[in-house]
XYZ file of N, CA and C in Angstrom:
660
model
N 48.345 188.219 101.465
C 49.647 187.724 100.766
C 48.941 188.693 99.622
N 50.333 189.069 99.031
C 50.914 190.250 98.231
C 50.893 189.154 96.595
N 50.663 189.969 96.182
C 50.329 189.824 94.623
C 51.995 188.495 94.191
N 52.269 188.164 93.471
C 53.141 187.897 93.075
C 54.068 189.424 91.403
N 54.734 189.970 91.622
C 55.322 190.495 91.060
C 55.623 189.752 89.878
N 56.195 188.844 89.272
C 55.882 188.056 87.938
C 55.567 186.389 87.940
N 54.524 186.605 86.707
C 53.964 185.798 86.071
C 54.159 184.876 84.840
N 53.839 183.593 85.049
C 53.962 183.621 83.594
C 52.979 182.593 83.126
N 52.680 182.773 82.175
C 51.266 182.942 81.468
C 51.667 182.644 80.507
N 50.647 181.234 80.336
C 50.486 179.897 78.879
C 49.928 180.780 78.400
N 49.986 180.864 76.614
C 49.215 181.044 75.897
C 49.596 179.753 74.457
N 48.778 180.705 74.190
C 48.386 179.135 72.187
C 50.351 178.694 71.605
N 51.229 180.315 71.625
C 51.970 179.019 71.521
C 53.254 179.417 71.917
N 53.181 179.153 73.558
C 53.934 179.322 74.446
C 53.208 180.296 76.206
N 55.340 180.686 76.436
C 55.048 181.558 77.644
C 54.921 182.614 77.419
N 54.449 183.521 78.006
C 54.882 185.608 78.524
C 54.986 184.866 80.072
N 55.739 185.753 80.279
C 56.271 186.474 81.530
C 55.787 188.176 81.148
N 55.265 188.567 82.299
C 53.902 189.167 82.590
C 54.822 189.806 84.189
N 55.190 191.180 83.788
C 56.345 191.709 85.112
C 55.409 192.848 85.600
N 54.407 192.622 86.709
C 53.561 193.604 87.596
C 54.359 194.989 88.780
N 55.933 195.620 88.596
C 56.335 196.004 89.565
C 57.354 196.739 88.140
N 57.840 198.193 88.833
C 59.205 199.113 88.386
C 60.326 198.908 88.595
N 60.773 198.287 89.772
C 62.387 197.897 90.270
C 63.384 197.005 89.391
N 63.549 197.187 88.058
C 64.250 196.433 87.567
C 65.467 195.981 88.577
N 65.817 196.252 89.617
C 66.517 195.088 90.322
C 65.542 193.784 91.239
N 64.713 194.557 91.748
C 63.765 193.313 92.280
C 63.511 192.467 91.260
N 63.072 193.316 90.119
C 62.075 191.704 88.987
C 63.396 190.977 88.262
N 65.708 191.271 88.465
C 65.284 189.894 88.114
C 66.229 189.884 88.801
N 66.015 189.889 90.344
C 66.695 188.757 92.311
C 64.771 187.667 91.761
N 64.069 188.282 91.800
C 63.343 187.888 91.527
C 62.761 186.728 90.206
N 63.329 187.277 89.908
C 63.348 186.297 88.222
C 64.191 185.213 88.383
N 65.758 185.455 88.634
C 66.841 184.441 89.041
C 66.188 183.390 90.387
N 65.390 183.285 91.450
C 65.228 182.443 92.135
C 64.209 181.403 91.344
N 62.491 182.028 90.595
C 61.833 181.848 89.782
C 62.725 180.659 89.668
N 63.846 180.958 87.828
C 64.162 180.231 87.644
C 65.124 179.369 87.667
N 66.101 179.989 88.406
C 67.769 179.168 88.902
C 66.040 177.918 89.341
N 65.127 177.902 90.846
C 64.414 176.700 90.599
C 64.365 175.483 90.329
N 63.927 176.535 89.163
C 62.773 175.348 88.048
C 63.685 175.309 86.606
N 65.025 175.231 87.135
C 65.559 175.610 85.564
C 64.811 174.456 84.656
N 65.185 173.430 84.911
C 65.014 172.188 84.129
C 63.343 172.135 83.698
N 63.147 172.659 84.193
C 60.939 172.728 83.882
C 61.422 173.831 82.138
N 61.854 174.356 83.187
C 61.355 175.459 80.731
C 62.719 174.572 80.182
N 63.284 174.169 80.325
C 64.556 173.707 79.038
C 63.130 173.127 77.941
N 63.387 174.113 76.990
C 61.558 173.162 75.807
C 60.838 174.343 75.473
N 60.390 174.985 76.588
C 59.957 175.421 76.411
C 59.683 176.791 75.782
N 58.810 177.155 74.514
C 58.537 178.632 73.407
C 58.716 179.412 74.392
N 59.101 180.677 75.227
C 59.622 182.153 75.385
C 58.984 182.720 74.148
N 57.886 183.684 74.921
C 57.699 184.885 74.162
C 58.052 185.832 74.725
N 58.606 185.877 75.519
C 58.913 187.400 75.999
C 58.770 187.960 77.655
N 58.878 189.122 77.664
C 58.096 189.709 78.817
C 57.235 191.164 78.152
N 56.464 190.954 79.092
C 55.088 192.085 78.801
C 55.122 192.485 80.418
N 54.888 194.530 80.561
C 54.802 194.578 81.322
C 54.365 196.390 80.644
N 53.255 197.160 81.894
C 53.145 198.152 81.704
C 53.970 199.024 82.118
N 54.842 198.755 83.354
C 55.879 199.880 84.270
C 57.101 199.524 83.983
N 57.159 198.994 83.166
C 58.801 199.234 82.510
C 59.384 199.877 80.719
N 60.110 200.385 81.443
C 61.026 201.184 79.795
C 61.174 200.128 78.631
N 60.595 200.430 77.560
C 62.096 199.719 77.253
C 63.284 198.864 76.728
N 64.102 199.996 77.323
C 65.205 198.565 77.097
C 65.161 198.120 78.389
N 64.748 198.143 79.403
C 64.129 197.475 80.216
C 63.798 196.097 80.039
N 62.029 195.972 79.320
C 61.873 194.942 78.938
C 62.906 194.102 77.823
N 64.031 194.636 77.530
C 64.827 194.277 76.297
C 66.126 193.943 77.194
N 66.178 194.411 78.277
C 67.281 193.740 78.975
C 67.090 192.182 79.176
N 65.811 192.344 79.941
C 65.476 191.409 80.454
C 65.080 190.054 80.020
N 64.562 190.871 78.134
C 64.437 189.329 77.201
C 66.472 188.306 76.893
N 67.628 190.111 77.060
C 68.559 189.431 76.944
C 69.503 188.608 77.906
N 68.472 188.098 79.349
C 68.889 187.775 80.344
C 68.248 186.408 79.927
N 67.239 186.401 79.759
C 66.189 185.164 79.631
C 66.910 184.990 78.314
N 67.402 184.472 77.959
C 68.199 183.734 76.328
C 69.852 183.597 76.849
N 70.524 184.502 77.116
C 72.345 184.174 77.333
C 72.062 183.703 79.155
N 71.612 184.434 79.541
C 71.711 184.014 80.843
C 70.708 182.951 81.513
N 70.340 182.699 80.856
C 68.973 181.636 81.949
C 68.744 180.484 80.434
N 69.771 180.810 79.549
C 69.433 179.874 78.064
C 68.289 179.611 77.232
N 66.562 180.604 77.708
C 65.741 179.841 77.572
C 65.203 180.553 76.142
N 64.216 179.748 75.599
C 63.697 179.436 74.006
C 63.023 180.373 73.634
N 63.540 181.623 73.508
C 63.101 183.265 73.483
C 63.824 183.557 71.981
N 62.476 183.956 71.294
C 63.285 185.579 70.763
C 63.689 186.930 70.486
N 64.625 187.117 69.268
C 65.013 187.908 69.408
C 64.776 189.036 68.657
N 63.474 188.944 67.959
C 62.945 189.471 67.140
C 62.926 191.039 67.575
N 61.961 191.176 68.966
C 61.972 192.463 69.076
C 63.243 193.226 69.756
N 63.888 192.381 70.329
C 65.145 193.448 70.273
C 65.715 193.747 69.267
N 65.662 193.018 67.620
C 66.023 193.837 67.144
C 65.645 194.998 66.352
N 64.665 195.033 65.665
C 62.506 195.896 65.634
C 63.189 196.883 66.091
N 63.993 196.876 67.462
C 64.702 198.177 68.484
C 65.237 199.174 68.022
N 66.953 198.112 67.666
C 67.549 198.068 66.706
C 67.618 199.570 65.553
N 66.713 198.554 64.689
C 66.047 199.099 62.901
C 65.398 200.728 63.794
N 64.656 200.942 64.859
C 63.363 202.501 64.878
C 64.038 203.180 66.588
N 65.791 202.825 67.016
C 65.676 203.329 68.391
C 64.368 204.680 68.715
N 64.778 204.579 70.138
C 63.703 205.647 71.093
C 63.985 206.748 71.137
N 63.561 208.029 71.297
C 64.262 208.251 71.440
C 63.677 209.868 73.059
N 62.546 208.662 73.883
C 62.140 209.008 74.810
C 61.873 208.641 75.809
N 63.124 208.733 76.857
C 63.598 207.758 77.572
C 62.297 206.794 78.477
N 61.873 207.194 79.005
C 60.652 205.984 79.346
C 59.560 205.470 78.715
N 59.485 205.499 77.411
C 58.816 205.133 76.627
C 58.187 203.372 75.951
N 56.679 202.462 77.213
C 56.752 201.904 77.967
C 56.000 200.820 76.557
N 56.578 199.030 76.190
C 56.330 198.486 75.734
C 55.775 197.402 76.601
N 55.072 197.137 75.335
C 54.418 195.538 75.412
C 54.660 194.392 74.707
N 54.660 193.024 74.567
C 54.214 192.304 73.775
C 53.590 192.494 73.444
N 54.808 192.863 71.151
C 54.746 192.448 70.222
C 53.849 191.276 69.543
N 53.183 190.765 68.414
C 53.230 189.164 67.434
C 53.516 189.734 66.872
N 54.591 188.669 65.642
C 55.405 188.603 64.296
C 55.064 189.641 64.172
N 54.081 189.495 63.283
C 53.136 189.765 62.610
C 53.201 191.730 62.397
N 52.876 191.908 63.619
C 52.752 193.741 64.321
C 55.175 194.452 63.262
N 55.627 193.395 64.420
C 57.160 193.450 63.930
C 57.912 193.888 62.321
N 56.556 193.306 61.990
C 57.419 193.208 59.890
C 56.531 194.300 59.018
N 55.337 194.431 60.289
C 54.618 194.984 59.477
C 54.912 196.152 59.179
N 55.910 197.042 61.167
C 55.939 198.482 60.726
C 57.624 198.284 60.235
N 57.791 197.367 60.348
C 59.742 197.771 59.616
C 59.707 197.599 57.903
N 58.339 197.211 57.548
C 58.081 197.334 56.426
C 57.904 198.351 55.526
N 56.675 199.101 56.918
C 57.048 200.009 56.341
C 58.746 201.180 56.732
N 59.161 200.631 57.100
C 60.918 202.135 56.951
C 61.491 201.020 55.914
N 61.082 200.724 54.525
C 62.062 200.369 53.755
C 62.978 199.843 54.025
N 61.734 198.416 54.670
C 63.532 197.753 54.391
C 63.308 196.713 54.018
N 64.067 196.678 53.764
C 64.301 194.645 52.058
C 64.840 193.238 54.006
N 64.076 192.102 53.139
C 64.080 191.301 54.573
C 64.906 189.656 53.152
N 65.721 189.545 53.828
C 66.732 188.000 52.835
C 66.377 186.973 53.905
N 66.386 186.161 53.358
C 66.010 184.776 54.229
C 66.925 183.795 53.164
N 67.408 183.706 54.718
C 68.458 182.957 54.211
C 69.881 182.909 53.771
N 70.753 182.027 53.716
C 72.167 182.285 53.939
C 73.304 183.090 52.842
N 74.095 184.422 53.831
C 73.891 184.838 52.220
C 75.802 184.150 51.343
N 75.762 183.671 50.605
C 76.726 183.168 49.481
C 78.466 183.837 48.893
N 79.392 183.473 49.572
C 80.107 183.869 48.830
C 80.406 184.296 47.177
N 80.337 185.391 47.202
C 79.842 186.369 45.667
C 78.537 186.585 45.697
N 77.689 186.683 46.784
C 76.407 186.812 46.451
C 76.702 188.379 46.829
N 75.818 190.173 46.418
C 75.479 190.421 46.883
C 74.196 191.070 46.979
N 74.127 191.812 48.368
C 72.606 192.712 47.994
C 73.091 193.889 48.439
N 72.609 194.868 47.607
C 72.312 196.383 48.068
C 70.609 197.301 47.842
N 70.416 198.298 48.697
C 68.503 198.509 49.055
C 69.002 200.201 49.642
N 67.827 200.440 49.448
C 68.178 202.218 49.562
C 68.096 202.745 51.207
N 67.039 201.418 51.474
C 66.492 202.022 53.270
C 67.724 200.846 54.003
N 66.390 200.413 55.219
C 67.252 199.090 55.898
C 67.253 197.598 55.659
N 67.978 196.486 55.265
C 68.777 194.975 55.448
C 68.382 194.789 56.545
N 67.375 193.586 56.758
C 67.269 192.514 57.474
C 67.449 191.450 56.605
N 68.866 190.656 57.227
C 69.093 188.660 56.843
C 68.964 188.461 58.235
N 68.268 187.240 57.538
C 67.413 186.052 58.613
C 68.357 184.951 57.772
N 69.796 184.912 58.985
C 70.842 183.732 58.431
C 71.420 184.694 58.503
N 72.826 184.204 58.080
C 74.213 184.406 58.614
C 73.831 184.441 56.864
N 75.463 185.518 56.769
C 76.397 186.394 56.063
C 77.579 185.649 55.895
N 78.145 185.205 54.775
C 79.533 184.346 54.782
C 80.327 185.028 53.830
N 82.379 184.670 54.445
C 82.932 185.590 53.445
C 82.811 185.279 52.662
N 82.739 187.111 51.644
C 83.116 186.997 50.169
C 81.006 187.885 50.170
N 80.169 187.390 51.016
C 79.502 188.348 50.708
C 79.450 189.669 51.307
N 78.041 190.385 50.586
C 77.979 192.055 50.851
C 77.489 192.820 50.647
N 77.379 193.539 51.707
C 75.662 193.893 52.144
C 75.692 196.284 51.337
N 75.192 196.428 50.875
C 74.416 197.448 50.931
C 73.636 197.721 50.943
N 73.145 199.534 52.405
C 72.637 199.596 52.872
C 72.112 201.157 53.025
N 71.213 202.056 52.357
C 71.701 203.541 52.975
C 71.227 203.690 54.404
N 70.878 202.700 55.157
C 70.000 202.435 56.326
C 70.653 201.816 57.539
N 70.064 201.331 57.914
C 70.545 200.194 59.323
C 70.325 198.377 58.727
N 71.761 197.712 59.178
C 72.225 195.784 58.250
C 71.707 194.900 59.550
N 71.026 195.012 60.142
C 70.598 193.916 60.974
C 70.937 192.367 60.473
N 71.554 191.225 60.863
C 72.022 190.112 60.572
C 70.983 189.235 61.932
N 70.738 188.332 61.265
C 69.798 187.492 62.317
C 69.974 186.418 61.913
N 72.830 185.954 62.606
C 73.212 185.188 62.314
C 74.369 185.388 62.680
N 75.882 184.861 61.990
C 77.351 185.396 62.079
C 77.182 186.088 60.209
N 77.384 187.650 60.917
C 78.179 187.925 59.956
C 79.645 187.557 59.846
N 79.655 187.089 58.622
C 81.631 187.427 58.237
C 81.280 187.413 56.979
N 80.638 188.642 56.587
C 81.391 188.604 54.907
C 81.653 190.217 55.207
N 81.432 191.767 54.209
C 81.279 193.209 54.573
C 80.532 193.905 53.865
N 80.087 194.401 55.017
C 78.719 194.979 54.976
C 79.329 196.883 55.132
N 77.458 197.218 54.371
C 78.282 198.782 54.460
C 77.034 199.005 54.873
N 76.955 201.105 55.726
C 75.267 201.129 56.171
C 75.961 202.001 56.129
N 74.816 203.222 56.079
C 74.867 204.220 56.076
C 75.667 205.078 54.791
N 75.417 204.060 53.701
C 75.324 204.736 52.549
C 74.651 206.438 52.207
N 74.245 206.172 53.029
C 73.197 207.706 52.206
C 73.438 208.548 53.217
N 74.164 209.112 54.239
C 74.947 209.401 55.098
C 74.728 209.890 56.152
N 73.589 208.901 56.718
C 73.509 208.769 58.355
C 74.061 208.095 58.983
N 74.890 208.785 59.396
C 76.103 208.336 60.293
C 75.189 207.648 61.868
N 74.074 208.269 62.153
C 73.770 207.243 63.274
C 72.980 205.958 62.771
N 73.319 205.793 61.772
C 72.638 203.487 61.143
C 73.853 203.202 61.408
N 74.008 202.106 62.534
C 74.577 200.959 62.525
C 74.212 199.015 61.976
N 74.861 197.934 62.475
C 74.968 197.344 61.460
C 75.312 196.982 63.089
N 74.073 195.511 63.126
C 73.871 195.020 64.136
C 73.839 192.808 63.520
N 74.663 192.298 64.920
C 75.066 191.043 64.034
C 74.022 189.778 65.595
N 73.983 188.973 65.635
C 74.306 187.387 66.929
C 76.094 187.614 66.956
N 76.982 186.772 65.908
C 77.976 186.710 66.517
C 78.705 188.075 64.587
N 79.884 189.485 65.099
C 80.838 190.073 64.256
C 81.679 189.510 63.821
N 82.553 188.720 62.869
C 82.834 188.351 62.648
C 83.312 188.417 61.198
N 83.103 190.344 60.902
C 82.759 190.710 59.606
C 84.618 191.003 58.036
N 84.590 190.725 57.767
C 85.951 191.025 56.578
C 86.333 192.935 57.078
N 85.093 193.059 56.822
C 85.181 194.862 56.550
C 83.818 194.956 57.214
N 83.618 196.000 57.469
C 82.792 197.047 58.048
C 82.357 198.534 57.160
N 80.839 198.261 57.275
C 81.681 200.583 56.912
C 80.070 201.055 57.707
N 81.105 202.263 58.336
C 79.593 203.840 58.682
C 80.049 204.470 57.671
N 78.646 204.501 56.572
C 79.218 206.791 56.175
C 80.736 206.338 55.058
N 81.446 207.013 55.706
C 82.704 206.898 54.730
C 83.968 206.586 55.608
N 83.621 205.874 57.007
C 84.490 204.973 57.674
C 84.725 203.713 57.487
N 85.763 203.090 57.615
C 85.969 201.961 57.631
C 86.814 201.134 59.158
N 85.952 200.269 59.008
C 86.486 199.454 59.583
C 86.965 197.539 59.583
N 87.567 196.645 60.786
C 87.283 195.315 60.534
C 86.856 195.183 62.520
N 85.805 193.564 61.753
C 85.856 193.178 63.221
C 86.499 192.871 64.089
N 86.560 192.420 65.294
C 87.951 191.016 65.895
C 88.068 189.696 65.111
N 88.880 189.000 65.043
C 89.211 188.052 64.596
C 88.665 186.259 65.413
N 88.035 185.765 64.946
C 87.657 184.794 66.421
C 87.486 183.946 66.998
N 89.055 184.144 67.361
C 89.654 183.490 68.630
C 90.379 185.033 69.108
N 89.932 186.121 69.058
C 89.837 187.258 69.720
C 88.532 187.585 70.989
N 87.964 188.476 71.765
C 87.218 188.571 72.892
C 85.841 188.810 71.942
N 84.783 187.691 72.110
C 83.542 188.393 71.360
C 82.785 188.066 72.235
N 81.873 189.768 72.733
C 80.211 189.645 73.224
C 79.337 187.860 73.700
N 79.159 187.428 74.653
C 77.943 186.807 74.232
C 76.799 187.120 74.343
N 76.646 187.926 73.357
C 75.131 188.457 73.171
C 74.946 189.438 71.824
N 74.052 189.628 70.984
C 74.480 189.932 70.057
C 75.109 191.855 70.480
N 76.381 191.634 69.194
C 76.780 192.559 69.658
C 76.115 194.452 68.182
N 76.495 194.994 68.214
C 76.591 196.206 66.788
C 77.373 197.446 67.285
N 77.326 198.439 65.879
C 78.598 198.647 65.172
C 78.315 200.473 65.219
N 78.587 201.002 66.053
C 77.798 202.377 65.658
C 79.126 202.883 65.375
N 78.634 204.524 64.770
C 79.919 205.681 64.277
C 79.558 206.424 64.944
N 80.901 206.989 66.453
C 80.930 206.992 67.754
C 82.699 208.333 67.534
N 82.059 209.985 67.829
C 83.558 209.724 67.165
C 84.526 209.817 66.261
N 83.904 209.451 65.386
C 84.846 209.632 63.912
C 85.520 208.039 63.993
N 85.219 206.946 65.188
C 85.302 205.468 63.935
C 84.498 204.378 64.682
N 85.173 203.305 64.458
C 83.402 202.875 64.295
C 84.011 201.996 65.700
N 82.716 201.228 66.212
C 82.687 201.042 67.793
C 82.293 199.850 67.831
N 82.837 198.747 68.559
C 81.609 197.776 68.462
C 81.621 197.686 69.959
N 80.077 196.787 69.983
C 79.616 197.181 71.730
C 78.043 195.797 71.832
N 78.598 195.374 72.500
C 76.734 193.985 73.163
C 75.268 194.635 73.024
N 75.168 194.725 72.479
C 73.266 194.445 72.469
C 73.030 194.381 74.334
N 72.806 194.749 75.494
C 72.427 194.506 75.919
C 72.345 196.331 77.396
N 70.906 196.194 77.338
C 71.063 197.843 77.673
C 70.535 197.525 79.129
N 71.065 198.818 79.544
C 71.084 198.435 81.600
C 71.708 197.959 82.636
N 73.669 197.546 81.887
C 74.131 196.327 82.011
C 75.327 196.945 82.799
């Protein structure tokens, strides 16, 4: 009997999904079967994400996002935002699951300021490197960074990224409702709340001189 390509591994912190295959479409089909048949069983269980020696970084991120948003499993998005801060230029970069401690160490090594909690009207944060907000950014709050800005929450305030001249800087959030967005010298705004929004984390990039909002969902 062939070994299963998907295994659920229980560890002290929760469940880890181990994948022993490289065909992403086959993996998605098998994952859909496993979770759909026993979806109620997995509700409320803490998932630690996907580990695989056969998949690229983007494929692992793709699967983690499917677990979070399609199957509504309790899975952390820390690795997603880690990759937003540090995009890889290698197409076939392999990636295994890393604990939170490794994530924080890597990001802090790249001059990153972490803010824990909601930013309220009148508050202003400015930093020469990246800024990560673990919380919401309310209207009237202002964030300025020479690098990237990542919001692990809803963005309703004003964000300036890439003020150091890096046109590859990005702005990312669970939900983009910013009153003003700026990357380098290009200014724009996010759609209103009643307009279309992706049901996944959203990313603002500077493409051909314009700010473009995209879903952060690789390989879909």
